[in-house]
Coordinates of C-alpha atoms and ligand atoms in Angstrom, one line a residue:
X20 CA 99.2 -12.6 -93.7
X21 CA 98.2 -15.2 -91.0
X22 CA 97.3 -18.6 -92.5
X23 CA 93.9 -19.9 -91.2
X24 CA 93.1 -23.0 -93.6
X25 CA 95.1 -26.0 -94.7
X26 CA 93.9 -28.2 -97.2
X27 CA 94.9 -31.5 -98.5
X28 CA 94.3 -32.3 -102.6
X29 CA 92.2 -34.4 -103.6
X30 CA 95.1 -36.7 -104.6
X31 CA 96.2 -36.8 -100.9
X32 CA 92.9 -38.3 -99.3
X33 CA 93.4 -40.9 -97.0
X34 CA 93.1 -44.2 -99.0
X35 CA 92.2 -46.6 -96.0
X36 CA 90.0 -46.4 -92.8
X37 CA 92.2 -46.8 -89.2
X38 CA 90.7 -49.5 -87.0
X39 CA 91.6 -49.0 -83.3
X40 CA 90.8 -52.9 -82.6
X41 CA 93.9 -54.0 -84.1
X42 CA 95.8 -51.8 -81.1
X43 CA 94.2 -52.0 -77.9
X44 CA 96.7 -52.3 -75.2
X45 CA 94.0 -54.7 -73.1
X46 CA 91.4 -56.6 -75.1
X47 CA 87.6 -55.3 -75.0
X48 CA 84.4 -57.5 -73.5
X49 CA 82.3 -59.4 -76.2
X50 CA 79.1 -57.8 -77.2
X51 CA 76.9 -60.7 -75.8
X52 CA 73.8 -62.3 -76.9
X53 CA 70.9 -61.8 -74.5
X54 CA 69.4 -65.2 -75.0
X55 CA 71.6 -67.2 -74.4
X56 CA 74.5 -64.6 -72.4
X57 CA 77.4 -66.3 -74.8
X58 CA 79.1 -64.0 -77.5
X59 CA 77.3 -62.9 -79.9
X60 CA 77.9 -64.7 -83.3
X61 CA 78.2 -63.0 -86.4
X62 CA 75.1 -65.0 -88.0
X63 CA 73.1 -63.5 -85.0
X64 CA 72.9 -60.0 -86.4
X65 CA 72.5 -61.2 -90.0
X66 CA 68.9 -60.3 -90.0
X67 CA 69.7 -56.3 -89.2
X68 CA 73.2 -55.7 -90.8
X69 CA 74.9 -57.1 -94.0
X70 CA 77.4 -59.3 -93.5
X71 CA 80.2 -57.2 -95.1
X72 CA 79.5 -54.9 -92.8
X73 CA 79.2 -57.5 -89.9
X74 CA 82.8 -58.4 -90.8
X75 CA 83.9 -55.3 -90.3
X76 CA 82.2 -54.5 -87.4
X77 CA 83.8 -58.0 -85.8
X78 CA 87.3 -57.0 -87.6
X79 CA 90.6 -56.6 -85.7
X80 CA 92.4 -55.7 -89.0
X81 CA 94.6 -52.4 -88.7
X82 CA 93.6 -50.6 -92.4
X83 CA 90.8 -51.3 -94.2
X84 CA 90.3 -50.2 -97.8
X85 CA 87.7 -47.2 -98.6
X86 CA 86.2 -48.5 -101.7
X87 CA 86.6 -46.3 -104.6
X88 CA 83.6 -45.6 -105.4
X89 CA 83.2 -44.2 -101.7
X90 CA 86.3 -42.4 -101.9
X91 CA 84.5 -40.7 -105.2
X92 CA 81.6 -39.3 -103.1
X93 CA 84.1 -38.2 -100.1
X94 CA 86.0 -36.0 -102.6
X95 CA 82.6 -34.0 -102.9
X96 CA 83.3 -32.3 -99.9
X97 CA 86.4 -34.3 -98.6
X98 CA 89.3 -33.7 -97.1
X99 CA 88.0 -31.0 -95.1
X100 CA 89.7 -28.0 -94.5
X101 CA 91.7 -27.9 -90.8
X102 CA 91.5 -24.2 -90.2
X103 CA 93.1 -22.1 -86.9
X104 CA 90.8 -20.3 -84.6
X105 CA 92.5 -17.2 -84.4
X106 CA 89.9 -14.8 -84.1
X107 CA 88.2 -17.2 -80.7
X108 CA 91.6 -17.3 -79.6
X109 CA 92.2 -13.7 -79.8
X110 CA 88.5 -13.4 -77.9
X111 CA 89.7 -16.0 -75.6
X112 CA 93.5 -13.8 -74.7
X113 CA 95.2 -17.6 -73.8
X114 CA 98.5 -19.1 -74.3
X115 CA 96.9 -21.6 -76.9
X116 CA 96.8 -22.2 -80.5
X117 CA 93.6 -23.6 -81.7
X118 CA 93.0 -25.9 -84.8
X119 CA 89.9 -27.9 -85.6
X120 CA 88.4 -29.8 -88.2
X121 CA 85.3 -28.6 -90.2
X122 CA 83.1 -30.7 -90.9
X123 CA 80.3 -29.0 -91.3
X124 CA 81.3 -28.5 -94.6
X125 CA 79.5 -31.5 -96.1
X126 CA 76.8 -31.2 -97.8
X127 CA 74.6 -32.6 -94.9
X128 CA 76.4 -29.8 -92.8
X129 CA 78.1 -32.5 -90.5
X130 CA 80.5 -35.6 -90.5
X131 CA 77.7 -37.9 -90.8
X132 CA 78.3 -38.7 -94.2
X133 CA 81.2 -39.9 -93.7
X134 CA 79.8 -43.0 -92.4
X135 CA 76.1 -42.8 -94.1
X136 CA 77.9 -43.5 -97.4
X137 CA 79.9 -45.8 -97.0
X138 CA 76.8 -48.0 -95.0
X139 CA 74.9 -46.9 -97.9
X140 CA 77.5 -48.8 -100.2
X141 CA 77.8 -52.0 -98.4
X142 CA 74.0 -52.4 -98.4
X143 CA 74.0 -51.7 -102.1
X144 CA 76.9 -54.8 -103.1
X145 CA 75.4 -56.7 -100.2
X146 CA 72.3 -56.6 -102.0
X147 CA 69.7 -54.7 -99.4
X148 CA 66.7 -52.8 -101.2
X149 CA 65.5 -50.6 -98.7
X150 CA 67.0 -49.4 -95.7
X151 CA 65.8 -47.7 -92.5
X152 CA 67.2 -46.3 -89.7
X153 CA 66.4 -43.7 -86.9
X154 CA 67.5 -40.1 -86.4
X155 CA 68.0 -37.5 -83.2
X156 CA 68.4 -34.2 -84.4
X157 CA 68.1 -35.1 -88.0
X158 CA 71.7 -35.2 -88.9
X159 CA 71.8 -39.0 -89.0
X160 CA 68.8 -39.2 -90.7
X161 CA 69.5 -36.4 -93.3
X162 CA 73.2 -37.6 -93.9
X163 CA 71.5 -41.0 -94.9
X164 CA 69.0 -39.9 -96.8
X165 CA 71.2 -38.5 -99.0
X166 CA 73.8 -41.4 -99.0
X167 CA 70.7 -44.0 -99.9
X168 CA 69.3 -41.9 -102.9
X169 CA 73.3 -42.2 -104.2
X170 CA 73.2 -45.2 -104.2
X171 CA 69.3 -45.6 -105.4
X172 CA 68.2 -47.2 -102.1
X173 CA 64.4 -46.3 -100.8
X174 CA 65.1 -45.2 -96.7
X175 CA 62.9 -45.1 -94.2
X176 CA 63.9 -42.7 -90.5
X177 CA 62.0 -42.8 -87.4
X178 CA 62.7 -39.2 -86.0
X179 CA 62.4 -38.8 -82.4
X180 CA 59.1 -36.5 -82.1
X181 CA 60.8 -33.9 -80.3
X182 CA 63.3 -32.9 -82.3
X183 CA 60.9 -33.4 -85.3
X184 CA 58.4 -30.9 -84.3
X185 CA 61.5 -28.3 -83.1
X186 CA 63.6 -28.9 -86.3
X187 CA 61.3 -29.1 -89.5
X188 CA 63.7 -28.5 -91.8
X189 CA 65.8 -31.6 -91.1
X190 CA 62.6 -33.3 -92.5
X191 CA 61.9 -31.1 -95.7
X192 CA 66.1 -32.3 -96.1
X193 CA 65.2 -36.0 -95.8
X194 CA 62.5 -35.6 -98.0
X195 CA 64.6 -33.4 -100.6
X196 CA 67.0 -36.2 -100.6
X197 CA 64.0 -38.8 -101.4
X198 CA 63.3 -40.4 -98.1
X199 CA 60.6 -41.0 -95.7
X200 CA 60.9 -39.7 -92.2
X201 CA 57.9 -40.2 -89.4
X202 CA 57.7 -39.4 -85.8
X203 CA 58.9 -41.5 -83.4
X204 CA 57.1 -42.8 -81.9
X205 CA 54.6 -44.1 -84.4
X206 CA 51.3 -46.9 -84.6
X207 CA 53.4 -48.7 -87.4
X208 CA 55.4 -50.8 -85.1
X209 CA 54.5 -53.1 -81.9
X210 CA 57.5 -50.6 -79.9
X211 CA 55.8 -47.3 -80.8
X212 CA 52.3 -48.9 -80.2
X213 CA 53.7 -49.6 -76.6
X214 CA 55.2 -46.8 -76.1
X215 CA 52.1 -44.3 -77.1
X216 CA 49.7 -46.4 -75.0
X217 CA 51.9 -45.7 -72.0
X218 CA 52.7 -42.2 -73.0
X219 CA 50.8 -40.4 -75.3
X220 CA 52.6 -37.2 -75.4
X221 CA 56.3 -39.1 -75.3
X222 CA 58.5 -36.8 -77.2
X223 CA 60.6 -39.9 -78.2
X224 CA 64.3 -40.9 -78.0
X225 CA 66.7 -42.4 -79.8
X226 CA 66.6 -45.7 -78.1
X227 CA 62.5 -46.2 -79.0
X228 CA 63.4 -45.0 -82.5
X229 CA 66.2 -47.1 -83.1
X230 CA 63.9 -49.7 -81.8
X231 CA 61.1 -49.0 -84.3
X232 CA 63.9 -49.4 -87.1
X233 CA 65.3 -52.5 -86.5
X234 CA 61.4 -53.8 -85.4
X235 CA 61.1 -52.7 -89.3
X236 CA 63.8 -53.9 -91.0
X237 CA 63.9 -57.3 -89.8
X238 CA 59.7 -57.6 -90.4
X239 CA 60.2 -56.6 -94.1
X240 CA 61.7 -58.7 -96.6
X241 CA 65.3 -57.2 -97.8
X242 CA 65.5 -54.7 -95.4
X243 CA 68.6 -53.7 -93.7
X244 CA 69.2 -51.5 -90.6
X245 CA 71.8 -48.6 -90.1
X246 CA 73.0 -47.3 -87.2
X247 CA 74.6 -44.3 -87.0
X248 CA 76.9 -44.3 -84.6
X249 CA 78.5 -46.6 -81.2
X250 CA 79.4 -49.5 -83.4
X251 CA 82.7 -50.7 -84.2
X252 CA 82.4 -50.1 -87.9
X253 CA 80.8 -46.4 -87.7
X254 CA 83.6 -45.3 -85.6
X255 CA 85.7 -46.9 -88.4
X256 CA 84.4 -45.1 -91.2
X257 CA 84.6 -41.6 -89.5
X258 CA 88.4 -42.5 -89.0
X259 CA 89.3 -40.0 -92.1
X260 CA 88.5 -37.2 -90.1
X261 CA 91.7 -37.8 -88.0
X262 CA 93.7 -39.5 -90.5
X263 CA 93.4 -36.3 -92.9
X264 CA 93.7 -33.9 -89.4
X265 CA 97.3 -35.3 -88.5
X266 CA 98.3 -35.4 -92.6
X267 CA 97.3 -31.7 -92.1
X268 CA 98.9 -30.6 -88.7
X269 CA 102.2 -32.7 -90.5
X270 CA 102.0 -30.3 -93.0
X271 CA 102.2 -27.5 -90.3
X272 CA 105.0 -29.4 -88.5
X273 CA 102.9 -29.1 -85.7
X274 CA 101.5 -32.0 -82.9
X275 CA 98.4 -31.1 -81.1
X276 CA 98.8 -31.3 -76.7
X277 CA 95.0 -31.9 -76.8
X278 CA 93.0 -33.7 -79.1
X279 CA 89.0 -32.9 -78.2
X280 CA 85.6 -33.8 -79.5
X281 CA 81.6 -33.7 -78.5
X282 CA 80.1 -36.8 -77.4
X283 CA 76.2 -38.1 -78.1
X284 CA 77.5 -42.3 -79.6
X285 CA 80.8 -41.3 -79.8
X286 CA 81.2 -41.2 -83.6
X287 CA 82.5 -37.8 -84.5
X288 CA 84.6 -37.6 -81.1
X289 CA 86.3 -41.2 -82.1
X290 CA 86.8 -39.9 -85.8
X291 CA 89.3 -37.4 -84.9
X292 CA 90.7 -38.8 -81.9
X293 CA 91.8 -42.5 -82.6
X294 CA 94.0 -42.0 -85.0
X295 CA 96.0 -39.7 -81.9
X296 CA 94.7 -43.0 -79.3
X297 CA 97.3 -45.0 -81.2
X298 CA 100.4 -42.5 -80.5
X299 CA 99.2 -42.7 -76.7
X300 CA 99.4 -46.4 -77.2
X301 CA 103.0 -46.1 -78.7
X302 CA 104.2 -44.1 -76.2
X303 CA 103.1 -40.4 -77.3
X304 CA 102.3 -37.6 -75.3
X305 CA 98.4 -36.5 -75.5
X306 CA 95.2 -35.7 -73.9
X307 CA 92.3 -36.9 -74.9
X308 CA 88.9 -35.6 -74.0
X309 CA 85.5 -36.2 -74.7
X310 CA 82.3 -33.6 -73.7
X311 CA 78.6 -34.6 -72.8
X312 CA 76.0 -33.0 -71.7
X313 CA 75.2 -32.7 -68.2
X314 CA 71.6 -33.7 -69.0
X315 CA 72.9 -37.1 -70.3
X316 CA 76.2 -37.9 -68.5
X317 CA 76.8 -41.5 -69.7
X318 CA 80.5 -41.5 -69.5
X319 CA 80.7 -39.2 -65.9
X320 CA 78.2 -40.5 -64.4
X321 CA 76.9 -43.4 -65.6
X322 CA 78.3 -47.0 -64.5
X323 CA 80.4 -49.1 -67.3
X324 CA 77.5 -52.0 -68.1
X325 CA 76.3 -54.5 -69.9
X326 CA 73.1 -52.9 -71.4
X327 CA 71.1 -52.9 -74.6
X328 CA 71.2 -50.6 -77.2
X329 CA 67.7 -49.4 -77.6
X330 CA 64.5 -50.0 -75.4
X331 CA 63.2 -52.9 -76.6
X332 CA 66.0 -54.8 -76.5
X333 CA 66.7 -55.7 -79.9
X334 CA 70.9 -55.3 -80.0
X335 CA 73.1 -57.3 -78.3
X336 CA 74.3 -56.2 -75.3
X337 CA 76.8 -53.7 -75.2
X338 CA 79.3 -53.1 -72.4
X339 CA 79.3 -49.8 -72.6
X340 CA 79.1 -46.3 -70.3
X341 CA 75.5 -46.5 -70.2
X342 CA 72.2 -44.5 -67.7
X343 CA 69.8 -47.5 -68.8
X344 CA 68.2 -48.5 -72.0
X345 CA 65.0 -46.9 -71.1
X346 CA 66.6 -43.5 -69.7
X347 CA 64.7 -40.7 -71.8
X348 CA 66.8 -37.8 -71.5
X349 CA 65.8 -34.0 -71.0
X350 CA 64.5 -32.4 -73.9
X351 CA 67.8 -30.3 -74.3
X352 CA 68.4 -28.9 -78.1
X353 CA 71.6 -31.1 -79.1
X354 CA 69.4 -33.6 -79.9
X355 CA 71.9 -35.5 -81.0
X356 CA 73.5 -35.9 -77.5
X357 CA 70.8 -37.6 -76.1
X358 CA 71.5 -41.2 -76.0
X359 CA 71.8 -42.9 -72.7
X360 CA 74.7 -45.2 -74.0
X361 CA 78.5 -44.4 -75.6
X362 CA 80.3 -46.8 -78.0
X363 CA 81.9 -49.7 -76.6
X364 CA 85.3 -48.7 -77.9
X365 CA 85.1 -45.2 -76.5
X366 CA 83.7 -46.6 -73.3
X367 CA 86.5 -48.8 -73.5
X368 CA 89.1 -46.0 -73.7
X369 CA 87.7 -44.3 -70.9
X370 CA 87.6 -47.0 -68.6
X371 CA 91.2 -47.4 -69.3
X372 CA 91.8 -44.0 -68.7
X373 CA 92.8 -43.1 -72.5
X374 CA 90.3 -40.5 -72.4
X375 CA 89.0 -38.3 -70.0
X376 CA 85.3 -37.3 -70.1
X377 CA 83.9 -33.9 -69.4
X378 CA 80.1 -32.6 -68.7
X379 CA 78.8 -29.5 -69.9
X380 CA 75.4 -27.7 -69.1
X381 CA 73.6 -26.3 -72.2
X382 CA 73.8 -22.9 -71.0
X383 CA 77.6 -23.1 -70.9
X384 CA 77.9 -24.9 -74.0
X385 CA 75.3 -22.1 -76.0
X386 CA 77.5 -19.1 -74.5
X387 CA 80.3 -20.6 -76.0
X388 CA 78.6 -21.2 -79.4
X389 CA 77.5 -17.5 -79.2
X390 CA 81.2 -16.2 -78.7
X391 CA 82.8 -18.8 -80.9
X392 CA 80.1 -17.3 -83.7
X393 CA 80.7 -14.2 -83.0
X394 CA 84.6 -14.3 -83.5
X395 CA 84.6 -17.1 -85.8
X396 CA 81.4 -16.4 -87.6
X397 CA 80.8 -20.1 -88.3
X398 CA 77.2 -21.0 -86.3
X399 CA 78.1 -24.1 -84.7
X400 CA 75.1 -27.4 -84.0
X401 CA 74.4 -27.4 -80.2
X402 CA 75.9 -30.7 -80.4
X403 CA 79.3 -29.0 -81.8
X404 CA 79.2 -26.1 -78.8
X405 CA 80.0 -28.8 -75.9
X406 CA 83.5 -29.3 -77.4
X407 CA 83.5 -25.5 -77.5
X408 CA 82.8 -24.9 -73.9
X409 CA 85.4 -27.5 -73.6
X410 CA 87.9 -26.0 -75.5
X411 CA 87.5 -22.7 -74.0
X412 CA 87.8 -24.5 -70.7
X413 CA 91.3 -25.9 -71.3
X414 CA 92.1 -22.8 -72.7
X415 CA 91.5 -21.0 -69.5
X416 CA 93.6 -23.7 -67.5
X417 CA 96.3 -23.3 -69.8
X418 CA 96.4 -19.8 -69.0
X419 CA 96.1 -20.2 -65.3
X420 CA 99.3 -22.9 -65.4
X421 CA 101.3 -20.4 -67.9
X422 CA 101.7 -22.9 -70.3
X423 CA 101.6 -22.7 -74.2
X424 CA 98.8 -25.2 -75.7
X425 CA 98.0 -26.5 -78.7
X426 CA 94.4 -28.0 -78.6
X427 CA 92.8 -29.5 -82.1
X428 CA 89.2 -30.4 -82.0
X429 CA 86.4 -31.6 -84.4
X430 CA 84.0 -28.9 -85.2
X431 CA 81.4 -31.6 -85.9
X432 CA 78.7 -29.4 -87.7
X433 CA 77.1 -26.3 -88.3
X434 CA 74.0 -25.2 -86.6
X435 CA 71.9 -23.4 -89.5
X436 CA 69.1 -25.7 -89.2
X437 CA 69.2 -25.6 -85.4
X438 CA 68.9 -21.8 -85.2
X439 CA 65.5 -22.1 -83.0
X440 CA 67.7 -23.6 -80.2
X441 CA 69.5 -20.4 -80.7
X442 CA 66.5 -18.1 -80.7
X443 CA 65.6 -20.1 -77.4
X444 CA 68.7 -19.4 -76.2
X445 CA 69.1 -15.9 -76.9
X446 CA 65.2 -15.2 -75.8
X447 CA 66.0 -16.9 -71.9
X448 CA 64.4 -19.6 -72.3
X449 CA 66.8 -21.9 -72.2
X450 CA 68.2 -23.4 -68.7
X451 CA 70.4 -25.7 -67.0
X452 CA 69.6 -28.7 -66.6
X453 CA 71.6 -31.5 -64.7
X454 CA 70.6 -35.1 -64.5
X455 CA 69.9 -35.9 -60.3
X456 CA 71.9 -38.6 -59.2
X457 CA 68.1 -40.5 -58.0
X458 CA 67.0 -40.1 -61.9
X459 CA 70.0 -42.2 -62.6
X460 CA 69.5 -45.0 -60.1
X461 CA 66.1 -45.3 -61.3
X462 CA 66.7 -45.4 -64.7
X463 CA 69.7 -48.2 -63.8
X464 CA 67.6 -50.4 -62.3
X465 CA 66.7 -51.6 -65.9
X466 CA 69.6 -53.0 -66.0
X467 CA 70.3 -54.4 -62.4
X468 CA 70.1 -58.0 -63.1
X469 CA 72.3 -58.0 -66.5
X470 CA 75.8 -59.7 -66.6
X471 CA 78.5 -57.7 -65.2
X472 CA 81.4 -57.0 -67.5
Ligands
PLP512 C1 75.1 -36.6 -84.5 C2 76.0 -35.4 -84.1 C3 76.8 -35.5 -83.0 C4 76.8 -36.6 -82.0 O1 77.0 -37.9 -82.5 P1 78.4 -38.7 -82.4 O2 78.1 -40.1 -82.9 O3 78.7 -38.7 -80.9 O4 79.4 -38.0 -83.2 C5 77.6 -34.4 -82.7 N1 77.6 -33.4 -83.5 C6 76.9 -33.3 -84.6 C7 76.9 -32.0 -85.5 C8 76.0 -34.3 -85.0 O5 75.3 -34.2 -86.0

């Protein structure tokens, strides 16, 4: 019999989170205060974050300890299983061997709770009573939801209208788990107020409903923010995905050629791949690539900026791979792919060529969803089928050079409550969509005038 799953025990999880900070090659630009265009200081995101968490957001330390009572909810569903492909390979007929990393089997359906708990925990030592945060697709928002009620904190999501009037049952999950979750925008915030006088009908985006969290949280007394993912720490915390993924291809005694993930902050993608960044740094052979959408190309199209992280300007400012803080991308159904900025680390990496980016169209990406669910059975999230259309790209080169592959990737989440993007899909009425390069100077000129990194 063909193996197709390798596990790790329990007793093997990964005790400590990687931090890439400690091994940059070339050191990254400060996140900078907009006041005052100096560094930003710890104390000056003390009224959104905890400070634990600020720490480690600011922290250069290699391995950080998971805290056990973190590690106790990761064994619900953790390690994941790293299974072999071999039916889409077999569709595909290429030289390549193909491994990913489910995580869709959590019980949000995605890696999200990877970082969601342990945010969830900080708050609760930190002492935070209520926490609120926004949401895309719902996976953030769901994967929090449950992390708060496990820790007995009330949560609050703004849900970018959109995707809450396509994707219902993301709410009904939120509300399972206990929490609240509104469309964004809403009248209970000065941002959403703005926002709805100028546009009635907006159908929201992350950046206005990350605004009308924070605009929350820092208006309420003992209110913390979460973000879920671009930061330093949230690409952190998702570090176990790769650190159990190379325990697990050891195992095999094999090394992956490729190392591939989708891209919306950058969270999931960074999860698997930094861990593999470090052997590039040491002198290991690699490639590392990331896939967006072609609807919101931050990384291949956008320039590498100072910007904020949400529309009304209430983070520092990034540098980052960004198409504006007030860019409103396409209403395409991996919802949570449409953010106009990438996290400053992977923005980093790409700059220094480390990783190489990729954009795929949703039509592409959905035909390789279908085939992948049709050999693999597995419904991927639309998010998920952009490193599908990816992999089955580097498959094809691979075939076209005559060389054996071996590509890994993270199979980020499942799609089973995103199965009316597939409907659309399979009904035709679904098309491509690419960004024009005139949208994109006109949604830069927000940021014209900013410091240049
Ligand atoms: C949220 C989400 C993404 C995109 O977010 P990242 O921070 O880039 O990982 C990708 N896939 C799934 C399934 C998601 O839920």
């Amino acid at each position: 019999m063909e193996q197709i799953k390798t596990f790790l025990d329990e007793s093997e999880i990964p005790r400590q989170w990687y931090n890439v900070m400690a091994d940059l090659p070339t050191p990254m630009k400060p996140p900078l205060h907009p006041g005052t265009g100096q560094p930003i200081k710890p104390e000056d995101m003390a009224a959104i974050f905890p400070m634990n968490i600020i720490e480690q957001e600011a922290s250069t330390q290699r391995w950080i300890d998971i805290p056990e009572e973190v590690l106790q909810k990761y064994l619900l569903w953790r390690p994941s299983p790293l299974y072999r492909a071999r039916n889409f390979e077999k569709l595909l007929g290429c030289p390549v061997k193909i491994y990913y990393k489910n995580e869709g089997v959590s019980p949000a359906g995605s890696h999200k709770p990877n970082a969601a708990i342990p945010m969830a925990y900080y708050n609760k030592v930190a002492g935070t009573k209520r926490i609120t945060t926004e949401t895309g697709a719902g996976q953030w928002g769901s994967a929090l939801s449950m992390a708060c009620q496990m820790f007995g904190l009330p949560c609050r999501v703004y849900m970018v209208r959109i995707s809450y009037d396509q994707k219902p049952y993301r709410r009904m999950m939120m509300n399972t788990w206990g929490a609240e979750c509104l469309a964004s925008p809403t009248n209970l915030t000065q941002v959403g107020r703005n926002v709805l006088a100028e546009h009635p009908d907006s159908p929201g985006s992350l950046g206005i409903a990350i605004s009308e969290a924070i605009e929350d949280a820092v208006t309420t007394p003992n209110t913390k923010y979460a973000l879920g993912s671009v930061l330093n720490h949230v690409l952190l915390y998702q570090s176990i995905i790769g650190l159990e993924a190379k325990k697990q291809m050891d195992k095999l005694g094999i090394y992956p050629d490729i190392v591939m993930g989708c891209c919306g902050g950058g969270s999931n993608f960074a999860g698997l791949a930094l861990p593999y960044v470090a052997d590039l740094f040491t002198g290991k052979k690699v490639k590392i690539v990331g896939a967006e959408p072609t609807s919101c190309p931050t990384m291949t199209k956008g320039p590498f900026a100072y910007d904020f992280g949400d529309l009304a300007k209430s983070t520092p400012l990034l540098p980052m791979y960004t198409l504006g803080h007030d860019y409103i991308p396409a209403p395409i159904h991996a919802g949570g792919l449409r953010y106009h900025g990438m996290a400053p680390i992977i923005s980093h990496l790409v700059r220094e060529s480390f990783i190489e980016p990729r954009a795929y169209d949703q039509m592409k990406t959905f035909e390789a969803g279908i085939k992948w669910a049709r050999s693999e059975g597995f419904i991927p999230a639309p998010e998920t089928n952009h490193v599908i259309a990816a992999v089955v790209d580097e498959a094809m080169r691979a075939k076209e050079e005559g060389k054996e592959k071996v590509i890994l990737f993270n199979w980020s989440g499942h799609g089973l409550v995103d199965l009316s993007a597939y409907d659309a899909y399979l009904s035709g009425k679904l098309q491509a969509y690419e960004l024009p390069d005139e949208e994109i100077e006109k949604a830069l000129l927000a940021i014209k005038d900013f410091p240049k990194p």
